[in-house]
Short mmCIF file of C-alpha atoms in Angstrom, two decimals:
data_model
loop_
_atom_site.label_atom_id
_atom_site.label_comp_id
_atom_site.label_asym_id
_atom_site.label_seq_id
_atom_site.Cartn_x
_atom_site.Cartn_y
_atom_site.Cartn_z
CA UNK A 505 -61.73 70.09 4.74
CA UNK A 506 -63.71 70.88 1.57
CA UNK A 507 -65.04 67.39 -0.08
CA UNK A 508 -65.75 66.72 -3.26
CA UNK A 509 -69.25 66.33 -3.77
CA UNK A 510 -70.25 69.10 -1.14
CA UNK A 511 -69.03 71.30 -4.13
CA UNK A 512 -71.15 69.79 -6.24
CA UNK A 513 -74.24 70.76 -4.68
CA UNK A 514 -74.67 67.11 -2.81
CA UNK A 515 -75.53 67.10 0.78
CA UNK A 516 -74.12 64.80 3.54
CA UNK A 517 -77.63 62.68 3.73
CA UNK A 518 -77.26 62.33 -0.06
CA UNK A 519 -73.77 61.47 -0.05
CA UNK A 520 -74.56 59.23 2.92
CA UNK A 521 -77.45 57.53 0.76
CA UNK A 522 -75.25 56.95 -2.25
CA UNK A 523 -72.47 54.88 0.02
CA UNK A 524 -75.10 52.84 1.38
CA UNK A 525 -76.82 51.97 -2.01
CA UNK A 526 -73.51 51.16 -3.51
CA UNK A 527 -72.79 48.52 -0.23
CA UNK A 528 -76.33 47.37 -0.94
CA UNK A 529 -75.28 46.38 -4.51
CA UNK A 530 -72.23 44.81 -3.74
CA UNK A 531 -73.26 42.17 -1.49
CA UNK A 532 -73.76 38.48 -2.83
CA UNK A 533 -76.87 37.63 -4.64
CA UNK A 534 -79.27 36.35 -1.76
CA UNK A 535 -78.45 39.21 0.89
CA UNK A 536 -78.87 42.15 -1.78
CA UNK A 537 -82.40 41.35 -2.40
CA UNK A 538 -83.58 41.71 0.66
CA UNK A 539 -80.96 44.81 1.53
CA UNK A 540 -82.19 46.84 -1.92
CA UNK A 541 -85.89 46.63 -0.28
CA UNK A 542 -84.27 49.24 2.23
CA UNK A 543 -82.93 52.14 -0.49
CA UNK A 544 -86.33 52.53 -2.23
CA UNK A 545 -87.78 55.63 -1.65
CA UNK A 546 -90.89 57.61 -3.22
CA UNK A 547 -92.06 60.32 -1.00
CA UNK A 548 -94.28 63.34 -2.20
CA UNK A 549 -94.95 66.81 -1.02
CA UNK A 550 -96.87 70.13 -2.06
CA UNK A 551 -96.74 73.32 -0.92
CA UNK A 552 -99.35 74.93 0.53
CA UNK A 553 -99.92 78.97 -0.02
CA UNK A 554 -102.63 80.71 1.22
CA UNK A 555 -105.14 77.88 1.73
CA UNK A 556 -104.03 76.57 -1.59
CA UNK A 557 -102.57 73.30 -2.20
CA UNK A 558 -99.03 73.82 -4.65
CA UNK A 559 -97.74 71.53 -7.11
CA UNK A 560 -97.33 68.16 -5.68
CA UNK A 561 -93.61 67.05 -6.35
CA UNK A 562 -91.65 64.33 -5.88
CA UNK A 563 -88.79 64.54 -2.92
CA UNK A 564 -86.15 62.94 -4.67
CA UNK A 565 -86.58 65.11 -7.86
CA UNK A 566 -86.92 68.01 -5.82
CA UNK A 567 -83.67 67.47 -3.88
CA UNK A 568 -81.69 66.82 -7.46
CA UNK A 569 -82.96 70.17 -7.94
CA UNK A 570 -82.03 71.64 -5.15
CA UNK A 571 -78.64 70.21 -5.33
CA UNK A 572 -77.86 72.10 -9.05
CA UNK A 573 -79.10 75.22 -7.66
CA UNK A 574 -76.68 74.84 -4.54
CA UNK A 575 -73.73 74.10 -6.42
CA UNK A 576 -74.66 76.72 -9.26
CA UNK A 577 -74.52 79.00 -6.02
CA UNK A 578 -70.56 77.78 -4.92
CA UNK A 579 -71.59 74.79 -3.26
CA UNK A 580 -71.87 76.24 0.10
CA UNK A 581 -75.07 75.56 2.30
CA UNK B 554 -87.45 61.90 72.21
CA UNK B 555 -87.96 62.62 68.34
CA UNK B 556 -84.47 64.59 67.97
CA UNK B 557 -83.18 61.31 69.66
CA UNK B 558 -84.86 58.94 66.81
CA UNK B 559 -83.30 60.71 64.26
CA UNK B 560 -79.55 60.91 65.81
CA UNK B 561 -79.63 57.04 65.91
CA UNK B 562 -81.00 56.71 62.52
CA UNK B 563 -78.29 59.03 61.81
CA UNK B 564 -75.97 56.79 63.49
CA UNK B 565 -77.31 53.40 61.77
CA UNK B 566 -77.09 55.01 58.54
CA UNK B 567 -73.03 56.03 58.44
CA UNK B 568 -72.05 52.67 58.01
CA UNK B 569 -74.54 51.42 55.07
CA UNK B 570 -72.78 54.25 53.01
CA UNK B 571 -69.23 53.87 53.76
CA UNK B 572 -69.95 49.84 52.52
CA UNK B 573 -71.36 50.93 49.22
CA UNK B 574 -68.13 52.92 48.32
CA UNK B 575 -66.17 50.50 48.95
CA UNK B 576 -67.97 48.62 46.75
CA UNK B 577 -68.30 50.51 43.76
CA UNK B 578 -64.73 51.11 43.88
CA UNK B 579 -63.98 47.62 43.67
CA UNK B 580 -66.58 47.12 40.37
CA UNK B 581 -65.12 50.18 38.46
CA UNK B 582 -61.75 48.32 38.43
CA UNK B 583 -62.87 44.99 37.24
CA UNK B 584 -64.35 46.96 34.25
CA UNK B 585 -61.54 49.27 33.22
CA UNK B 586 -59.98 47.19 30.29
CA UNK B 587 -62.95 46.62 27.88
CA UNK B 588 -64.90 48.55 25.46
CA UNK B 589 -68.37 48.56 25.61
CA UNK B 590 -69.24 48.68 22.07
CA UNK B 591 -72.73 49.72 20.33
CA UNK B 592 -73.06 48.70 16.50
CA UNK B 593 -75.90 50.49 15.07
CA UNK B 594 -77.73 50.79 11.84
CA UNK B 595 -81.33 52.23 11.23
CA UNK B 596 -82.79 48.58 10.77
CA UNK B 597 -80.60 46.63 12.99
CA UNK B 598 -78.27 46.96 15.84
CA UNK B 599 -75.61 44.48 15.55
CA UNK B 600 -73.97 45.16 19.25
CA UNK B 601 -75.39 46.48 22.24
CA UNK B 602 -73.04 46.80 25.02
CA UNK B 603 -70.81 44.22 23.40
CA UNK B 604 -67.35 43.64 25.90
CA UNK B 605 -64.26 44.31 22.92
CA UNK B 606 -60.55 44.88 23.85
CA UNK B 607 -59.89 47.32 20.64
CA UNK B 608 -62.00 48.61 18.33
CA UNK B 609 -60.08 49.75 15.06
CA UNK B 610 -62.28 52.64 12.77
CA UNK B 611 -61.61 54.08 9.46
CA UNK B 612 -62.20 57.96 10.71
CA UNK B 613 -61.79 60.55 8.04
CA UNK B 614 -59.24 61.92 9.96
CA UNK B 615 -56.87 58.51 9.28
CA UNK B 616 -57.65 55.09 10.52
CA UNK B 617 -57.49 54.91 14.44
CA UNK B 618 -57.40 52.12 17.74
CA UNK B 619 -59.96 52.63 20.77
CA UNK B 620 -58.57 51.58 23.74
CA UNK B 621 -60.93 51.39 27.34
CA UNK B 622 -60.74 54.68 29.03
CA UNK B 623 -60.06 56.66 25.40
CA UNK B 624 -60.58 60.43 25.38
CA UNK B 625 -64.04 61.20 24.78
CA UNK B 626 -64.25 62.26 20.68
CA UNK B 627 -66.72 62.26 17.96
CA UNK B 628 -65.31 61.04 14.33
CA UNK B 629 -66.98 60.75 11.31
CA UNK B 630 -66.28 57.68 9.45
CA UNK B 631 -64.98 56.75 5.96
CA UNK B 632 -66.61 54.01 3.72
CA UNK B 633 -64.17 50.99 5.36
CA UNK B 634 -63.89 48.21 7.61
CA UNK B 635 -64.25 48.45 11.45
CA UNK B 636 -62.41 45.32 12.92
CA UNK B 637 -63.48 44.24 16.88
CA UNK B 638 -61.24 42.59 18.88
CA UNK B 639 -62.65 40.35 21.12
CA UNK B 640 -61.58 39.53 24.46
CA UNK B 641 -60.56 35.56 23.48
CA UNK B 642 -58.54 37.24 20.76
CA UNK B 643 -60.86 36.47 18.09
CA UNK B 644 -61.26 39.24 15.74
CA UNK B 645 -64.66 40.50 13.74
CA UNK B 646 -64.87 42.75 10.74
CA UNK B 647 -67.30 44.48 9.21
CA UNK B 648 -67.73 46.97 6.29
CA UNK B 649 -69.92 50.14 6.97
CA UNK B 650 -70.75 52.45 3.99
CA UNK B 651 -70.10 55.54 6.15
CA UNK B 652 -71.20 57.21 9.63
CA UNK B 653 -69.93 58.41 13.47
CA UNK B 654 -68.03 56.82 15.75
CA UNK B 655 -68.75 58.59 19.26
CA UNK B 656 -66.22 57.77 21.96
CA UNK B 657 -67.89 58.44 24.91
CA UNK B 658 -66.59 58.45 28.78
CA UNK B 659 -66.63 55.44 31.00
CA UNK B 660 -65.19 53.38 27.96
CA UNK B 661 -68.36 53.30 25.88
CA UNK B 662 -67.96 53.64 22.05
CA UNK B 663 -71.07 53.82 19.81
CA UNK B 664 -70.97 53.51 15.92
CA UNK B 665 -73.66 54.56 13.90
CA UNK B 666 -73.93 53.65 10.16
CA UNK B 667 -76.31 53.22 7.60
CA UNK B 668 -75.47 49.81 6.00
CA UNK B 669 -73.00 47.54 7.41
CA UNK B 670 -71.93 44.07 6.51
CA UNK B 671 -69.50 41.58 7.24
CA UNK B 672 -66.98 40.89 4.79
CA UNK B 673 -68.02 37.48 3.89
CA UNK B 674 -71.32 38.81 2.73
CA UNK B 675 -69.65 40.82 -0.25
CA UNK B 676 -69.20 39.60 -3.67
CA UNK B 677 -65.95 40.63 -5.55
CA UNK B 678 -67.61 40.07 -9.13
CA UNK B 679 -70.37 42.97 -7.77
CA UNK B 680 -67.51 44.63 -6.47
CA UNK B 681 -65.81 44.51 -10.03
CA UNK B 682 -68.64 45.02 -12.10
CA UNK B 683 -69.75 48.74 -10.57
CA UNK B 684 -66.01 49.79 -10.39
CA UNK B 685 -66.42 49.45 -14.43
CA UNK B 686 -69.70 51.30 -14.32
CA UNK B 687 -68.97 53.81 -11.91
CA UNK B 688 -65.62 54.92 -13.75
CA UNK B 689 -67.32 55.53 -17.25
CA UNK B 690 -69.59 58.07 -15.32
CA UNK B 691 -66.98 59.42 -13.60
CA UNK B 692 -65.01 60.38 -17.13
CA UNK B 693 -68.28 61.11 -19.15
CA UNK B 694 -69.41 63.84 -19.61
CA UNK B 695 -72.58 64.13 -17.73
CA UNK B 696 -74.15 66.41 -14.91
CA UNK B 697 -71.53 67.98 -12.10
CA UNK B 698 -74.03 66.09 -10.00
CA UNK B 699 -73.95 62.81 -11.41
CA UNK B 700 -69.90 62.87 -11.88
CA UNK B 701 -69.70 63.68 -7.83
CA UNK B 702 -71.95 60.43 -6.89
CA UNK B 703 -69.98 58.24 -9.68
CA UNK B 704 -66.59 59.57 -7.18
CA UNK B 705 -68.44 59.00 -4.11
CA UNK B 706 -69.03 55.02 -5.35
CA UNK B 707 -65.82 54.74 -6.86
CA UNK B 708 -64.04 55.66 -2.78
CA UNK B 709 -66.89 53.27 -1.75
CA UNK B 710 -66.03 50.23 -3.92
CA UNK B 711 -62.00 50.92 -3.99
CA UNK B 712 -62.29 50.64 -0.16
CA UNK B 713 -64.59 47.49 -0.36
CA UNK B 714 -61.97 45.95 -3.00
CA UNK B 715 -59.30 46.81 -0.87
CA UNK B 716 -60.87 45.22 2.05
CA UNK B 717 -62.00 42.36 0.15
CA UNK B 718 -57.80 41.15 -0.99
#
Protein backbone atom coordinates (compact mmCIF):
# COMPACT_ATOMS: atom_id res chain seq x y z
CA UNK A 1 0.00 0.00 0.00
CA UNK A 2 1.91 2.94 -1.51
CA UNK A 3 0.11 6.42 -0.39
CA UNK A 4 0.09 9.37 -1.95
CA UNK A 5 2.04 11.78 -0.23
CA UNK A 6 4.78 9.19 0.93
CA UNK A 7 5.70 9.64 -2.84
CA UNK A 8 5.93 12.95 -2.50
CA UNK A 9 8.65 13.07 -0.15
CA UNK A 10 6.12 13.66 3.06
CA UNK A 11 6.63 11.59 6.07
CA UNK A 12 3.94 9.94 8.28
CA UNK A 13 4.57 12.66 11.29
CA UNK A 14 4.10 15.31 8.56
CA UNK A 15 1.20 13.82 7.06
CA UNK A 16 -0.03 13.17 10.59
CA UNK A 17 0.54 17.03 11.41
CA UNK A 18 -1.29 18.25 8.35
CA UNK A 19 -4.68 16.10 9.37
CA UNK A 20 -4.56 17.50 12.68
CA UNK A 21 -4.09 21.21 11.61
CA UNK A 22 -6.83 20.86 9.11
CA UNK A 23 -9.34 19.38 12.22
CA UNK A 24 -7.94 22.31 14.18
CA UNK A 25 -9.33 24.72 11.52
CA UNK A 26 -12.51 23.26 11.11
CA UNK A 27 -13.88 23.44 14.45
CA UNK A 28 -16.38 26.36 15.44
CA UNK A 29 -15.00 29.69 16.24
CA UNK A 30 -14.47 29.54 20.15
CA UNK A 31 -12.83 25.91 20.30
CA UNK A 32 -10.29 26.67 17.31
CA UNK A 33 -8.62 29.37 19.15
CA UNK A 34 -7.61 27.68 21.80
CA UNK A 35 -6.94 24.22 19.59
CA UNK A 36 -4.56 26.40 16.91
CA UNK A 37 -2.35 27.31 20.18
CA UNK A 38 -1.42 23.47 19.90
CA UNK A 39 -0.04 23.35 15.94
CA UNK A 40 2.46 26.22 16.38
CA UNK A 41 5.77 25.17 16.19
CA UNK A 42 9.29 27.03 15.88
CA UNK A 43 12.10 24.85 16.87
CA UNK A 44 15.85 25.50 15.87
CA UNK A 45 18.93 23.43 15.51
CA UNK A 46 22.72 23.67 14.32
CA UNK A 47 25.06 21.33 13.62
CA UNK A 48 27.97 20.96 15.34
CA UNK A 49 31.42 19.79 13.44
CA UNK A 50 34.48 19.58 15.01
CA UNK A 51 33.93 21.87 18.02
CA UNK A 52 32.24 24.23 15.65
CA UNK A 53 28.81 25.37 15.90
CA UNK A 54 26.95 24.97 12.01
CA UNK A 55 24.39 27.06 10.59
CA UNK A 56 21.54 27.38 12.90
CA UNK A 57 18.29 26.37 10.90
CA UNK A 58 14.94 26.23 11.38
CA UNK A 59 13.24 22.51 11.82
CA UNK A 60 10.33 23.06 9.87
CA UNK A 61 12.30 24.55 6.87
CA UNK A 62 14.71 21.95 7.19
CA UNK A 63 12.20 19.08 7.04
CA UNK A 64 10.46 20.85 3.72
CA UNK A 65 13.84 20.33 2.56
CA UNK A 66 14.34 17.18 3.37
CA UNK A 67 11.07 16.15 2.04
CA UNK A 68 12.04 17.49 -1.87
CA UNK A 69 15.22 15.74 -1.61
CA UNK A 70 13.34 12.40 -0.55
CA UNK A 71 10.89 12.49 -3.16
CA UNK A 72 13.52 13.79 -5.84
CA UNK A 73 15.15 10.38 -4.66
CA UNK A 74 11.65 8.03 -5.48
CA UNK A 75 10.01 8.79 -2.40
CA UNK A 76 11.28 5.90 -0.53
CA UNK A 77 12.80 6.38 3.07
CA UNK B 1 9.71 -30.11 65.42
CA UNK B 2 10.62 -27.42 62.64
CA UNK B 3 9.89 -29.94 59.59
CA UNK B 4 6.53 -30.33 61.56
CA UNK B 5 5.83 -26.31 61.53
CA UNK B 6 6.20 -26.17 58.08
CA UNK B 7 3.92 -29.37 57.04
CA UNK B 8 1.01 -27.62 58.89
CA UNK B 9 1.67 -24.34 57.40
CA UNK B 10 1.71 -26.36 54.37
CA UNK B 11 -1.51 -27.76 55.30
CA UNK B 12 -3.23 -24.27 56.35
CA UNK B 13 -2.12 -22.84 53.21
CA UNK B 14 -3.95 -25.42 50.47
CA UNK B 15 -7.14 -24.10 51.14
CA UNK B 16 -6.47 -20.11 50.99
CA UNK B 17 -5.42 -20.90 47.29
CA UNK B 18 -8.00 -23.16 46.07
CA UNK B 19 -10.61 -20.05 47.39
CA UNK B 20 -8.84 -17.46 45.34
CA UNK B 21 -9.39 -19.47 42.05
CA UNK B 22 -12.51 -19.86 42.52
CA UNK B 23 -12.78 -16.47 42.78
CA UNK B 24 -11.09 -15.05 40.00
CA UNK B 25 -12.92 -17.33 37.87
CA UNK B 26 -16.08 -15.98 38.88
CA UNK B 27 -14.76 -12.01 38.19
CA UNK B 28 -13.34 -12.86 34.67
CA UNK B 29 -16.93 -13.79 33.64
CA UNK B 30 -18.76 -10.82 34.91
CA UNK B 31 -16.26 -8.81 32.72
CA UNK B 32 -16.30 -10.66 29.42
CA UNK B 33 -18.87 -8.47 27.43
CA UNK B 34 -17.36 -4.91 27.60
CA UNK B 35 -14.62 -3.04 26.08
CA UNK B 36 -12.37 -1.28 28.07
CA UNK B 37 -11.69 1.63 25.99
CA UNK B 38 -8.63 4.26 26.19
CA UNK B 39 -9.17 7.62 24.13
CA UNK B 40 -5.96 9.33 23.86
CA UNK B 41 -4.53 12.45 22.43
CA UNK B 42 -1.10 14.16 23.32
CA UNK B 43 -2.95 16.95 25.43
CA UNK B 44 -5.87 15.10 26.69
CA UNK B 45 -7.15 11.68 27.28
CA UNK B 46 -10.75 11.60 26.75
CA UNK B 47 -11.32 7.79 28.16
CA UNK B 48 -9.43 5.83 30.45
CA UNK B 49 -10.71 2.45 31.00
CA UNK B 50 -14.11 3.58 29.80
CA UNK B 51 -16.80 0.22 29.94
CA UNK B 52 -18.25 0.37 25.85
CA UNK B 53 -20.22 -2.55 24.23
CA UNK B 54 -18.74 -1.76 20.50
CA UNK B 55 -16.38 0.41 19.43
CA UNK B 56 -16.71 1.17 15.56
CA UNK B 57 -13.07 2.65 13.84
CA UNK B 58 -12.36 3.96 10.48
CA UNK B 59 -9.02 1.61 9.94
CA UNK B 60 -7.29 2.09 6.66
CA UNK B 61 -7.89 -1.27 6.01
CA UNK B 62 -12.02 -0.49 5.78
CA UNK B 63 -14.15 0.62 8.62
CA UNK B 64 -14.43 -2.16 11.39
CA UNK B 65 -16.65 -3.26 14.93
CA UNK B 66 -14.64 -4.25 18.23
CA UNK B 67 -16.36 -6.62 20.06
CA UNK B 68 -15.02 -7.80 23.97
CA UNK B 69 -12.63 -10.62 23.58
CA UNK B 70 -11.53 -9.33 19.75
CA UNK B 71 -8.31 -10.76 18.33
CA UNK B 72 -5.48 -8.84 19.43
CA UNK B 73 -4.50 -6.31 16.17
CA UNK B 74 -2.89 -3.06 15.60
CA UNK B 75 -4.70 -0.69 12.81
CA UNK B 76 -3.82 2.47 11.72
CA UNK B 77 -6.60 4.82 11.40
CA UNK B 78 -8.12 7.02 8.64
CA UNK B 79 -9.15 10.73 9.18
CA UNK B 80 -13.05 9.66 10.37
CA UNK B 81 -15.37 9.20 13.06
CA UNK B 82 -14.99 6.57 15.87
CA UNK B 83 -18.58 5.97 17.31
CA UNK B 84 -18.76 4.25 21.18
CA UNK B 85 -21.48 2.38 22.12
CA UNK B 86 -22.31 2.59 25.48
CA UNK B 87 -23.65 0.04 27.63
CA UNK B 88 -27.34 2.01 28.17
CA UNK B 89 -27.33 2.07 24.38
CA UNK B 90 -26.40 5.56 24.11
CA UNK B 91 -24.00 6.16 21.42
CA UNK B 92 -20.83 8.82 21.29
CA UNK B 93 -18.95 10.02 18.26
CA UNK B 94 -16.05 11.61 17.73
CA UNK B 95 -13.84 12.76 14.78
CA UNK B 96 -10.02 12.00 15.03
CA UNK B 97 -7.68 13.49 12.33
CA UNK B 98 -5.76 10.19 12.11
CA UNK B 99 -3.80 7.55 14.42
CA UNK B 100 -3.73 3.61 15.90
CA UNK B 101 -6.19 1.70 17.20
CA UNK B 102 -4.40 -1.21 19.27
CA UNK B 103 -6.68 -4.09 20.17
CA UNK B 104 -5.12 -5.58 22.87
CA UNK B 105 -5.98 -9.03 24.89
CA UNK B 106 -8.28 -9.20 27.84
CA UNK B 107 -10.76 -6.88 25.83
CA UNK B 108 -8.76 -3.66 26.12
CA UNK B 109 -8.72 -1.32 23.05
CA UNK B 110 -6.56 1.85 23.08
CA UNK B 111 -6.83 4.69 20.41
CA UNK B 112 -4.28 7.08 19.97
CA UNK B 113 -4.77 10.28 17.89
CA UNK B 114 -3.54 13.57 17.56
CA UNK B 115 -6.68 15.82 17.51
CA UNK B 116 -10.02 14.54 18.19
CA UNK B 117 -13.36 16.20 18.53
CA UNK B 118 -16.83 15.52 18.84
CA UNK B 119 -18.97 16.22 16.05
CA UNK B 120 -20.89 18.98 17.51
CA UNK B 121 -17.74 20.96 17.89
CA UNK B 122 -17.25 21.25 13.97
CA UNK B 123 -18.45 23.98 11.85
CA UNK B 124 -19.74 23.08 8.29
CA UNK B 125 -19.06 26.77 6.92
CA UNK B 126 -15.08 25.96 8.07
CA UNK B 127 -15.66 22.74 6.69
CA UNK B 128 -16.82 24.40 3.30
CA UNK B 129 -14.58 27.15 3.14
CA UNK B 130 -11.04 24.95 3.16
CA UNK B 131 -12.65 22.33 0.78
CA UNK B 132 -12.61 25.57 -1.70
CA UNK B 133 -9.08 26.40 -0.68
CA UNK B 134 -7.65 23.14 -0.50
CA UNK B 135 -8.94 22.13 -4.13
CA UNK B 136 -7.35 25.24 -5.95
CA UNK B 137 -3.96 23.93 -4.49
CA UNK B 138 -4.63 20.69 -5.31
CA UNK B 139 -5.12 21.68 -9.31
CA UNK B 140 -2.44 24.54 -9.28
CA UNK B 141 0.38 24.21 -10.22
CA UNK B 142 2.62 24.45 -7.30
CA UNK B 143 5.35 22.26 -5.47
CA UNK B 144 4.84 18.13 -5.62
CA UNK B 145 4.99 18.87 -1.92
CA UNK B 146 2.44 21.33 -1.49
CA UNK B 147 -0.12 19.46 -4.05
CA UNK B 148 0.34 16.11 -1.66
CA UNK B 149 -0.71 18.15 1.69
CA UNK B 150 -3.63 20.08 -0.36
CA UNK B 151 -4.81 15.87 -1.05
CA UNK B 152 -4.09 14.96 2.39
CA UNK B 153 -6.75 17.99 3.63
CA UNK B 154 -9.01 17.46 0.94
CA UNK B 155 -9.48 13.19 2.44
CA UNK B 156 -9.49 15.09 5.80
CA UNK B 157 -12.35 17.56 5.16
CA UNK B 158 -14.42 15.13 2.61
CA UNK B 159 -14.47 12.71 5.60
CA UNK B 160 -15.41 15.53 8.13
CA UNK B 161 -18.25 16.70 5.53
CA UNK B 162 -19.33 13.37 5.19
CA UNK B 163 -19.55 12.88 8.83
CA UNK B 164 -21.01 16.14 9.39
CA UNK B 165 -24.62 15.25 6.84
Amino acid sequence: MTFAWKAAGLTYNRYLAVAARVVRRSLKEDKRLAAERRGQQDLKFAKWSNGKQGDVKNLADANAEAAVESAAAGGAQ
Amino acid sequence: MNSLRIARAALRARPATLCATVQRRGYAEAVSDKIKLSLSLPHQSIYRSHDAVQVNIPAESGEMGVLANHVPSIEQLKPGVVEIMEENGSTKRFFLSGGFAVVQPKSALSINAVEGFPLEDFSIDAVRAQIAEAQKVANGNGSEQDIAEAKIELEVLESLQAALK
